[in-house]
Coordinates of C-alpha atoms and ligand atoms in Angstrom, one line a residue:
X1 CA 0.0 0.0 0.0
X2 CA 1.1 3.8 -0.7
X3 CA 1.8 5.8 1.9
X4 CA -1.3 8.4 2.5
X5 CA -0.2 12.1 1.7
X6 CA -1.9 14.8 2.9
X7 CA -5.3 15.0 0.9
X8 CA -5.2 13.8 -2.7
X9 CA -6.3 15.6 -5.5
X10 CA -9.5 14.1 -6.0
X11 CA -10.4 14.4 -2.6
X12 CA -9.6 17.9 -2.2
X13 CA -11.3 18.6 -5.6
X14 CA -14.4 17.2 -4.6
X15 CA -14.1 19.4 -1.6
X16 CA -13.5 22.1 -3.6
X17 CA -17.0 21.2 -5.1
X18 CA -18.8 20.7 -2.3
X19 CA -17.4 23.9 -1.2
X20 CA -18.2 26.0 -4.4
X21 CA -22.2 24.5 -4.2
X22 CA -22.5 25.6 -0.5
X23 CA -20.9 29.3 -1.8
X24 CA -23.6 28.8 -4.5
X25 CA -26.5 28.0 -2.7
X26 CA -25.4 30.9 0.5
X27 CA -25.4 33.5 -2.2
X28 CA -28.7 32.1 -4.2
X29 CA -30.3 31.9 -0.3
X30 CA -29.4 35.7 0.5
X31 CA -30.9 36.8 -3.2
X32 CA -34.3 34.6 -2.3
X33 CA -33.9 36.4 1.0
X34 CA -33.2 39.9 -0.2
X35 CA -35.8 39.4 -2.9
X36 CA -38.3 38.5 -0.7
X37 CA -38.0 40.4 1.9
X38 CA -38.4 43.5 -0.6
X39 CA -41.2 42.3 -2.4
X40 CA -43.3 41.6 1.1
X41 CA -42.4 45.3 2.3
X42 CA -43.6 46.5 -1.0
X43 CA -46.9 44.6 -0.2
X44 CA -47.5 45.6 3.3
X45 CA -46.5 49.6 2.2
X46 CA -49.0 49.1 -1.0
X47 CA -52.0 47.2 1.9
X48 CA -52.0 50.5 4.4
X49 CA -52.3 52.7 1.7
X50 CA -54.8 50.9 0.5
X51 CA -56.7 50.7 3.9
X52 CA -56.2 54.6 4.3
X53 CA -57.5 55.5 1.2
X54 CA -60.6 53.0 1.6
X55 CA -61.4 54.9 4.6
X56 CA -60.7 58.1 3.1
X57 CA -63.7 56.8 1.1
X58 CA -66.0 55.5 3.6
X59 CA -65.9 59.2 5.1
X60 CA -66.3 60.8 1.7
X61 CA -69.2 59.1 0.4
X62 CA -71.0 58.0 4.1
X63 CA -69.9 60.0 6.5
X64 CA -67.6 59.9 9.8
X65 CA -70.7 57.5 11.2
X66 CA -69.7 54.7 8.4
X67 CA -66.0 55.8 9.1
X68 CA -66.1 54.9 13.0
X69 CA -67.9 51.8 12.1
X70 CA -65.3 50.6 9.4
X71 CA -62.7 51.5 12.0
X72 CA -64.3 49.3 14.9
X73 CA -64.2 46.5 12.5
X74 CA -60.7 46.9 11.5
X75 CA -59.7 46.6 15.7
X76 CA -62.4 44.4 15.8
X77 CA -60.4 41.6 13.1
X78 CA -56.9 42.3 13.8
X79 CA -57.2 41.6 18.1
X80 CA -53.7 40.6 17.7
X81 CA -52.4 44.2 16.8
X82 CA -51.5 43.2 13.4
X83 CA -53.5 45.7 11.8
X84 CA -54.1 49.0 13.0
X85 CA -56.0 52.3 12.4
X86 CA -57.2 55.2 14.0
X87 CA -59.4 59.0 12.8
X88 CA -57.9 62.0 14.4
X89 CA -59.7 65.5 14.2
X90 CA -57.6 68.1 12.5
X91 CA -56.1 69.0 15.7
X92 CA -54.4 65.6 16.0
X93 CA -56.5 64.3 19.1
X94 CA -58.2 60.7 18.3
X95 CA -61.6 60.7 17.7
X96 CA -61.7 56.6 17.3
X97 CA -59.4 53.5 16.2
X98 CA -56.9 51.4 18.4
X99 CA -53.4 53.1 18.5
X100 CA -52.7 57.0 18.2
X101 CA -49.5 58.2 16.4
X102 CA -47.6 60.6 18.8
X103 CA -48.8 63.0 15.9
X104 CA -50.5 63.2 12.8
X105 CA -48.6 63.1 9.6
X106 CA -49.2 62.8 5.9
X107 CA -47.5 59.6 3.6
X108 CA -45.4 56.2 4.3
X109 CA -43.9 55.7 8.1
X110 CA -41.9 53.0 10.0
X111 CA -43.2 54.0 13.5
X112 CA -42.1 51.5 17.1
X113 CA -44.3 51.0 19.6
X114 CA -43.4 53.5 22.4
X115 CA -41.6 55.4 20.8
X116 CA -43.6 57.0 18.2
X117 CA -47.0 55.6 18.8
X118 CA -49.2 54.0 21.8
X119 CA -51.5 51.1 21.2
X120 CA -54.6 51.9 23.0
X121 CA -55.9 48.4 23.6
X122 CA -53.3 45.2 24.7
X123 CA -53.5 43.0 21.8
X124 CA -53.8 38.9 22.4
X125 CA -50.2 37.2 22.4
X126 CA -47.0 38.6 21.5
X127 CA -47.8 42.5 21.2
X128 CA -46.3 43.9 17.5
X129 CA -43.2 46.4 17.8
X130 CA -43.0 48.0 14.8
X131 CA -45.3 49.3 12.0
X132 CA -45.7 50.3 8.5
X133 CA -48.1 53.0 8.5
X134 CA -49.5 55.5 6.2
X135 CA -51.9 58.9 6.5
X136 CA -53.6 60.7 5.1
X137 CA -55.1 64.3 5.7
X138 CA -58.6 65.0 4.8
X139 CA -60.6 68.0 5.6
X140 CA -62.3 66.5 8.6
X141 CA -59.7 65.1 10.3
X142 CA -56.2 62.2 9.9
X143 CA -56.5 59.1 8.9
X144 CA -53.8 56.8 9.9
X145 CA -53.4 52.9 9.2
X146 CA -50.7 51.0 9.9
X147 CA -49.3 47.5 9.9
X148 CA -47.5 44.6 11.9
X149 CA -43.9 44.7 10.0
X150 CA -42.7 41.9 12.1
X151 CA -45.0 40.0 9.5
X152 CA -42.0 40.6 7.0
X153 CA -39.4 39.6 9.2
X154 CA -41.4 36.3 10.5
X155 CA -41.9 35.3 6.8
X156 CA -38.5 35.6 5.6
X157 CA -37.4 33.9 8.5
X158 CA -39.4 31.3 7.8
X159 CA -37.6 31.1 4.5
X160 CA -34.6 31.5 5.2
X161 CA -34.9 28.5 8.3
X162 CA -36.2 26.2 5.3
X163 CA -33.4 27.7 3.1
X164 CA -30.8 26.8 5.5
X165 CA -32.5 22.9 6.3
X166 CA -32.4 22.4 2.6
X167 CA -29.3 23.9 2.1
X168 CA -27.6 21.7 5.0
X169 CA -29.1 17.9 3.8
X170 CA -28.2 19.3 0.3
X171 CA -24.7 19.9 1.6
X172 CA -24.1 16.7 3.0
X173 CA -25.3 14.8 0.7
X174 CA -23.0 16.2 -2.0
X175 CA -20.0 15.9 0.8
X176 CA -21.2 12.2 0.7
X177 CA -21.4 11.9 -2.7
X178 CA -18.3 13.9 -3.7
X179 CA -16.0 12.2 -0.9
X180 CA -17.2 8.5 -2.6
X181 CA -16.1 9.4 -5.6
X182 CA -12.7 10.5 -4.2
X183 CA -12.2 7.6 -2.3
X184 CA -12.7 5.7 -5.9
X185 CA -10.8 7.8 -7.9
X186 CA -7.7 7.1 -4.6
X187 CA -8.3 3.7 -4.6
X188 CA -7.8 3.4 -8.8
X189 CA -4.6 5.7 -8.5
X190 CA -3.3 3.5 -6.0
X191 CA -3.9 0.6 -8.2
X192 CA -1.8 2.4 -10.6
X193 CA 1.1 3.0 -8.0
X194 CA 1.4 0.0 -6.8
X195 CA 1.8 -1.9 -10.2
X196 CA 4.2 1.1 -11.5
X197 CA 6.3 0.6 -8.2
X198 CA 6.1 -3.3 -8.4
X199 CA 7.3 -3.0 -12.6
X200 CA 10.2 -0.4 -10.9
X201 CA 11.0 -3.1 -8.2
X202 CA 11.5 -5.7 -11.4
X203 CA 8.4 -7.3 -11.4
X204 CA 7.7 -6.7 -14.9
X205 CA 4.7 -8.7 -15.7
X206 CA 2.8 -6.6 -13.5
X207 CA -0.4 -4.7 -14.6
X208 CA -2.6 -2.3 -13.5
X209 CA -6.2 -3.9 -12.7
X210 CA -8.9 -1.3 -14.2
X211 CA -11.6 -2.4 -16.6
X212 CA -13.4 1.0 -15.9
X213 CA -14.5 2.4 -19.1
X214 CA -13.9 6.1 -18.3
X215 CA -10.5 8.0 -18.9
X216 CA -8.5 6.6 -16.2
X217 CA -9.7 3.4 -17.4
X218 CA -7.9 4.4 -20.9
X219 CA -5.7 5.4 -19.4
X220 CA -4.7 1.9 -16.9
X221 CA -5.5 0.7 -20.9
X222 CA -2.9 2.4 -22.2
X223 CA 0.0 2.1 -19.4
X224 CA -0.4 -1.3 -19.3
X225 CA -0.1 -1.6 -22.9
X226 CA 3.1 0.6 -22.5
X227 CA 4.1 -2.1 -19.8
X228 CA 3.6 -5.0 -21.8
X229 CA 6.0 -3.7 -24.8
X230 CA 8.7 -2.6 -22.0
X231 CA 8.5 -6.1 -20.5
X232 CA 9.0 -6.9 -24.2
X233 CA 12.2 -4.7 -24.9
X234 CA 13.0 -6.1 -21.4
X235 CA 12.7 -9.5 -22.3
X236 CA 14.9 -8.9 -25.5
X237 CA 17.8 -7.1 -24.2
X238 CA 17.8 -10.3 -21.6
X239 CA 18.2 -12.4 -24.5
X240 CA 20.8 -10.2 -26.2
X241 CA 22.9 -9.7 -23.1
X242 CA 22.7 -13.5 -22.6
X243 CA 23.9 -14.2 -26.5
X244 CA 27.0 -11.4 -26.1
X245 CA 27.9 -12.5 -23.1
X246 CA 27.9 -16.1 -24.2
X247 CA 29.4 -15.3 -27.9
X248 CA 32.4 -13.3 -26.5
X249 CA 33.1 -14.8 -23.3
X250 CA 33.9 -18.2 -25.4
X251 CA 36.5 -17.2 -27.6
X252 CA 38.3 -15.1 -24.7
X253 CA 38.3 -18.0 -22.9
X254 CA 39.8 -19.8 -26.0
X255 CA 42.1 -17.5 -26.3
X256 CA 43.2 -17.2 -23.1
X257 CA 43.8 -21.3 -23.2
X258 CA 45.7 -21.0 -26.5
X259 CA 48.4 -18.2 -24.8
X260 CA 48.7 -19.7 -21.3
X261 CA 51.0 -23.0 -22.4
X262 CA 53.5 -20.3 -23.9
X263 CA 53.3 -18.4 -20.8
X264 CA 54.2 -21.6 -18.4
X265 CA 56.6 -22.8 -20.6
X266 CA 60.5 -22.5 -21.2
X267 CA 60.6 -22.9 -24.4
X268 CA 59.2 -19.4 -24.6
X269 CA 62.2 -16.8 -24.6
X270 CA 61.8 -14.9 -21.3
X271 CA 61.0 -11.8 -22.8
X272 CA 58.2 -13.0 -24.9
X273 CA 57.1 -15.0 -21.8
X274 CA 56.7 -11.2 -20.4
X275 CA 54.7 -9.9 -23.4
X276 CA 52.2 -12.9 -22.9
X277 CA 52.1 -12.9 -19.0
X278 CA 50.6 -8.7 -19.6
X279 CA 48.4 -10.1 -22.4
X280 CA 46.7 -12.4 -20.4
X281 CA 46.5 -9.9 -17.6
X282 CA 44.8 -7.7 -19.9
X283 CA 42.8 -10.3 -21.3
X284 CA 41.4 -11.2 -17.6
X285 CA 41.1 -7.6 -16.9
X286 CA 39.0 -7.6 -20.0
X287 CA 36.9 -10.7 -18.8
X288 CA 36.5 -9.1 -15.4
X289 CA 35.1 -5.9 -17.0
X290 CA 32.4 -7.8 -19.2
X291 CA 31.3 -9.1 -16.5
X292 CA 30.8 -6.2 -14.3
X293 CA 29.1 -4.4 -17.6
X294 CA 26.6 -7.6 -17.4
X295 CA 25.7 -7.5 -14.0
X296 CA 25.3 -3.8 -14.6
X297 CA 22.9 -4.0 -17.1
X298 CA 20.8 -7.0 -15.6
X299 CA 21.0 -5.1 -12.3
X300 CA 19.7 -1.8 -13.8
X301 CA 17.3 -4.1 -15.7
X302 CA 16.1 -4.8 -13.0
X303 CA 16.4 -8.9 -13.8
X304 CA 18.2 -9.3 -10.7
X305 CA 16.1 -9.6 -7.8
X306 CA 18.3 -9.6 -5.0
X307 CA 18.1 -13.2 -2.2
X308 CA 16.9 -10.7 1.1
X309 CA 18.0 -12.7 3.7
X310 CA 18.6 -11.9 7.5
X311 CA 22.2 -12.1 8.3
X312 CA 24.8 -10.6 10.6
X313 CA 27.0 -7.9 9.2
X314 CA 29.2 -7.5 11.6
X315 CA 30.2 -11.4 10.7
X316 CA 30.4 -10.7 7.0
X317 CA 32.4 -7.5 7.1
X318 CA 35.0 -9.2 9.7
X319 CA 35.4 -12.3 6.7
X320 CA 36.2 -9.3 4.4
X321 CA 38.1 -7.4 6.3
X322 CA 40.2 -10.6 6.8
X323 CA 40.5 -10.8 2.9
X324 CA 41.1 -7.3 2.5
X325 CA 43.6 -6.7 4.8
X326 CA 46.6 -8.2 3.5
X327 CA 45.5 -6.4 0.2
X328 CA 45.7 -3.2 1.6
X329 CA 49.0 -3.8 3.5
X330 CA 50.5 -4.8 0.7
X331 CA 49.6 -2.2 -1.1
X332 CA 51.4 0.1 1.8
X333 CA 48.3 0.9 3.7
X334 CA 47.1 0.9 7.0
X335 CA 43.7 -1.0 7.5
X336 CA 41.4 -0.8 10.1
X337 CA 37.8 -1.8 11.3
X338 CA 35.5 -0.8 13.8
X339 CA 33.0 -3.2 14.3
X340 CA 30.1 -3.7 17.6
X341 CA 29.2 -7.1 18.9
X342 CA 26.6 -8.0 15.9
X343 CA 24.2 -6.1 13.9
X344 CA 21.9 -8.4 12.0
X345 CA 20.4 -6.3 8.7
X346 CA 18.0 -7.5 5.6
X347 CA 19.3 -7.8 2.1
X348 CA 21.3 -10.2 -0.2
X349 CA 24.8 -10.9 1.3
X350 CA 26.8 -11.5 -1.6
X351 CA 25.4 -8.2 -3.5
X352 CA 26.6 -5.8 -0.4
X353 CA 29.6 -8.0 0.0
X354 CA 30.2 -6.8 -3.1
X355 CA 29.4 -3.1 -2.6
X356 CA 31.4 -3.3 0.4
X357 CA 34.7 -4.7 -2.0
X358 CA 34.1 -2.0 -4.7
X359 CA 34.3 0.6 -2.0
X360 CA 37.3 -1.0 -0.8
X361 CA 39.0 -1.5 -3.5
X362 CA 38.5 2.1 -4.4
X363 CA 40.4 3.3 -1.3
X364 CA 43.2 0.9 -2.0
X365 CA 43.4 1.5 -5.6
X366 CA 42.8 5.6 -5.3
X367 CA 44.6 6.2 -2.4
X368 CA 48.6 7.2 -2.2
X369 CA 50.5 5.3 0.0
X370 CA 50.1 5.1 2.8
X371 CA 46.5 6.1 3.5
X372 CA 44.5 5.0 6.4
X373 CA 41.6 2.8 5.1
X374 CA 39.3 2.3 8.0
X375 CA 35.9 0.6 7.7
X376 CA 33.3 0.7 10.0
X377 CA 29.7 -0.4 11.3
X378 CA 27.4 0.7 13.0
X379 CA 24.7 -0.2 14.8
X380 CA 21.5 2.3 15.1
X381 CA 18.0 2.1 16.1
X382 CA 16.2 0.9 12.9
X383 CA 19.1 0.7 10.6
X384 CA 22.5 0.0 9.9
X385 CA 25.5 2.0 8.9
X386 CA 28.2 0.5 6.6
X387 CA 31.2 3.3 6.5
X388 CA 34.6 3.4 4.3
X389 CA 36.5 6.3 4.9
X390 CA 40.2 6.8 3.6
X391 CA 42.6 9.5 3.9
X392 CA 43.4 9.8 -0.3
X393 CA 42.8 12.6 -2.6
X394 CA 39.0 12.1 -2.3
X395 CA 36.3 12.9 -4.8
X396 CA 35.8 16.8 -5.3
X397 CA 31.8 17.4 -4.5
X398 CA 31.4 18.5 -8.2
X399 CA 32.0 14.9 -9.0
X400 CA 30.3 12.9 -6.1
X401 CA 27.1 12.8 -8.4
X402 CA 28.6 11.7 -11.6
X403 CA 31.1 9.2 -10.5
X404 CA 28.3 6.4 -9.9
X405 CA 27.4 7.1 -13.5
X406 CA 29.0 4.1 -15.8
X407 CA 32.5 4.4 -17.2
X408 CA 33.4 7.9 -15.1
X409 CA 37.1 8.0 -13.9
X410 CA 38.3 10.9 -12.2
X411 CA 41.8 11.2 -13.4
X412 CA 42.3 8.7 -15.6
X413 CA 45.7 10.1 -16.2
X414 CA 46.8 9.2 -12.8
X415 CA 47.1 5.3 -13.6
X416 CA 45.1 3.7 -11.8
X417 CA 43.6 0.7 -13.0
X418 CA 39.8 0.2 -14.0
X419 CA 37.2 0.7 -15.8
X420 CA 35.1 3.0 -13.6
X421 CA 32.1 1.1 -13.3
X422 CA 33.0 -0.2 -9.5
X423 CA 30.9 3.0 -7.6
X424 CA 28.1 2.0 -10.6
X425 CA 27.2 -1.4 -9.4
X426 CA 27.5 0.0 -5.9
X427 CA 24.9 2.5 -6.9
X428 CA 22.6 -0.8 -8.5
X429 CA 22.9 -3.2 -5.6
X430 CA 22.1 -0.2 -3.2
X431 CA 19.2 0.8 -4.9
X432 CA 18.3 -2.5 -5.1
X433 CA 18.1 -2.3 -1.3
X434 CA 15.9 0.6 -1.6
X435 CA 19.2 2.1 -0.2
X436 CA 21.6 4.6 -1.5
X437 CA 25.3 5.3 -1.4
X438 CA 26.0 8.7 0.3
X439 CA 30.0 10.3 -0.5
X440 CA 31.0 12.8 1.5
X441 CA 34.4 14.7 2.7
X442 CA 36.2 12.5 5.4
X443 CA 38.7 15.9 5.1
X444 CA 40.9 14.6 3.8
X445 CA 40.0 12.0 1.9
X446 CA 36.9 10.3 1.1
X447 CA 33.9 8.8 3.4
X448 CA 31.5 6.7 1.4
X449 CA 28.8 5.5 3.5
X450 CA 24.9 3.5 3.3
X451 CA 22.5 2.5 5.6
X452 CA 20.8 -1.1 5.4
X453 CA 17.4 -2.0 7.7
Ligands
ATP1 N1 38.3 6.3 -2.4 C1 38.5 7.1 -3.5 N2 39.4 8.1 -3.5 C2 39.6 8.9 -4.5 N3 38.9 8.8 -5.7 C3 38.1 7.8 -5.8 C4 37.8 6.9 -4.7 N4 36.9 6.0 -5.1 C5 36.6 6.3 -6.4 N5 37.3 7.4 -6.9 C6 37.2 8.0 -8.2 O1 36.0 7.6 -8.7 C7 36.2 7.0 -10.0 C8 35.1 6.0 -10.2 O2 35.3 4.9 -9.4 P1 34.7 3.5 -9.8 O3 34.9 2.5 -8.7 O4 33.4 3.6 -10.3 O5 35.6 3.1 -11.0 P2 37.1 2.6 -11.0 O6 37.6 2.4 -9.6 O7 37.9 3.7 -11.8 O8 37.1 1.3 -11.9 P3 36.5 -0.1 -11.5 O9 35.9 0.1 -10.1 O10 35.5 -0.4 -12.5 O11 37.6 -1.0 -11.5 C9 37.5 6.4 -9.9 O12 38.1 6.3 -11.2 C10 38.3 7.5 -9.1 O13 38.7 8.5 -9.9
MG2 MG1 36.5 1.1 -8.4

């Protein structure tokens, strides 16, 4: 399984969704709101205009007896005080109706209880606060009507509670919906990284497993397509790498048999003998090369797998250090280990006995003599830490990154042998490891270290 990052992208694109629709809906909500709040304002302003100028009316055409009357009946209906309405005589002083303005006054008015009106009779329940009114002046006398305008604020509250309720179940439905679809969309990609990692970790016959018939469908369609003619070219250069290796390796071996008896023999004039010996040096050096270029290429392949095996590295480097030793001393050096107790660590034992030699051989071959060559392990909490350091020239840190690259030699000129490809397998078996081979100044000389788990 992949590790889990912090949110993927589907998942924080469908919360991006879900958080654009709730933006959405907030906004369309407030325009309902603001809409509708307006057009029921409108309404109650146009209805108390209305009721003024019906009793405007009523007075005109039957007199201030029909007038009272119609007035009465307006208290009469609206007990709860949503509706209200009142006659003053020109002076301002009521003549009948249930509430009296604080004075009279001609057109539209917000007036509060209290404050610029009185309501002459308690209405039932909660009492109104605040009015739209209107008047109007007529030669007998005011005519005022007014009404409740907490009627506008109770109905758009009403709206925007069942708004809000819709909006919410709407909201988390689509958080639902969009957060399955992430979690699909995760699960697919993970499909995907998991084969791609297994095809990088050499399992090449790997494939993605998607029969969706969307694009990332296609598209699992299409890598695994892409995988299958890899695993191809894979599969060929196996074949190829197996024919050179077998094609050449036979006649330098012939040919080595054919010059040896003239080297081993006295029949040979001494000087000759000499010639032959260095030819069948070179020849071996040639051999040993090939075969490094091989194991290269299958390594990097990636049609080794490496044998991960338990073992105890302290044991293994002690055999080396044994072997390498007398190496190194001969070669002028001084050798050294530093070694705890045990440290048991996972991975193929001959591939970082290996690594361990290249690095090794480096410092013997690389170094002036004498250099102290000192090779050392040691144990951490989760991991292991294999370290050569030498005392030589070192590598400058312009180079560090290019010298696991095949063929580089620093300083060719300075005649030492090889073909540079020693810190390149290094590099392949480490990585192999899921490892990696770190170089750094050991001032002087160079410190080339890795960890193993
Ligand atoms: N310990 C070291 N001190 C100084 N230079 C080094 C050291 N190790 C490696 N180098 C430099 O890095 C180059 C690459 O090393 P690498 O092991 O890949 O190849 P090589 O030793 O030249 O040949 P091969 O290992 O294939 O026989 C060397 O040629 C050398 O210039
Ligand atoms: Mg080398």
């Amino acid at each position: 399984m992949s590790e889990r990052r912090r949110l993927s992208w589907s998942m924080r694109f469908a919360l991006m969704i879900s958080g654009a629709f709730a933006g959405a809906a907030v906004l369309a909500g407030a325009i309902a709101y603001m809409l509708l709040s307006g057009e029921l304002t409108d309404r109650l302003r146009q209805d108390v205009e209305n009721m003024a100028g019906n009793l405007a009316y009523t007075l005109q055409n039957g007199g201030p007896q029909d007038l009272l009357e119609q007035i009465d009946a307006i208290s009469a209906n609206a007990r709860d005080g949503s509706a209200v309405a009142t006659f003053l005589d020109p002076q301002g002083q009521r003549i009948a109706g249930n509430f009296s303005p604080d004075h009279p006054f001609a057109g539209h008015r917000a007036l509060r209880v209290g404050r610029d009106m009185t309501l002459v009779e308690v209405p039932n329940g909660v009492a109104p606060t605040d009015y739209f009114a209107y008047g109007l002046q007529t030669p007998r006398g005011w005519i005022i009507t007014g009404r409740d305008a907490d009627w506008v604020a109770e109905n758009t509250e009403i709206l925007s509670q069942g708004t809000a309720w819709g909006l919410g179940v709407a909201l988390i439905l689509s958080i639902m919906l969009a957060v399955f679809i992430a979690r699909r969309n995760e699960t697919r990609i993970e499909r995907f990284e998991d084969a791609l990692r297994a095809v990088g970790a050499g399992a090449h016959g790997m494939r993605i497993a998607d029969d969706g018939h969307d694009d990332i469908g296609r598209l699992a369609g299409q890598v695994n397509r892409t995988l299958a003619q890899l695993e191809a070219g894979i599969d060929a250069i196996r074949q190829v790498s197996t024919d050179v290796a077998h094609d050449l390796r036979a006649p330098l071996a012939r040919l080595r048999m054919r010059l040896e008896p003239h080297v081993l023999t006295d029949r040979t004039p001494p000087a000759l003998r000499g010639d032959l010996g260095r030819a069948l040096a070179d020849l071996d050096g040639i051999s040993a090369t090939f075969d490094a270029i091989l194991r290269l290429s299958r390594m990097q392949a990636g049609l080794v797998s490496p044998r991960v095996e338990a073992f105890d590295l302290v044991a293994l480097v002690r055999d080396l250090a044994e072997m390498l030793a007398p190496t190194a001393e001969d070669a002028g050096h001084r050798f050294t280990v530093d070694l705890p107790p045990a440290a048991v660590v996972h991975g193929d034992r001959d591939l970082i006995a290996q690594a361990i030699l290249n690095l090794a051989d480096n410092a013997i071959g690389h170094c002036p003599a004498p250099s102290d060559i000192r090779l050392t392990v040691t144990a951490g909490v989760d991991r292991t830490r294999i370290t050569l350091a030498d005392t030589g020239p070192g590598i400058p840190e312009a180079d560090r990154a290019r010298v696991t690259d095949r063929f580089v030699r620093l300083n060719p000129s300075r005649g030492a042998q090889g073909a540079g490809l020693g810190l390149s397998l290094v590099a392949a078996i480490l990585s192999l490891h899921d490892t990696a081979l770190r170089l750094s100044d050991n001032s002087p000389g160079l410190r080339a270290e890795f960890d193993l788990k």
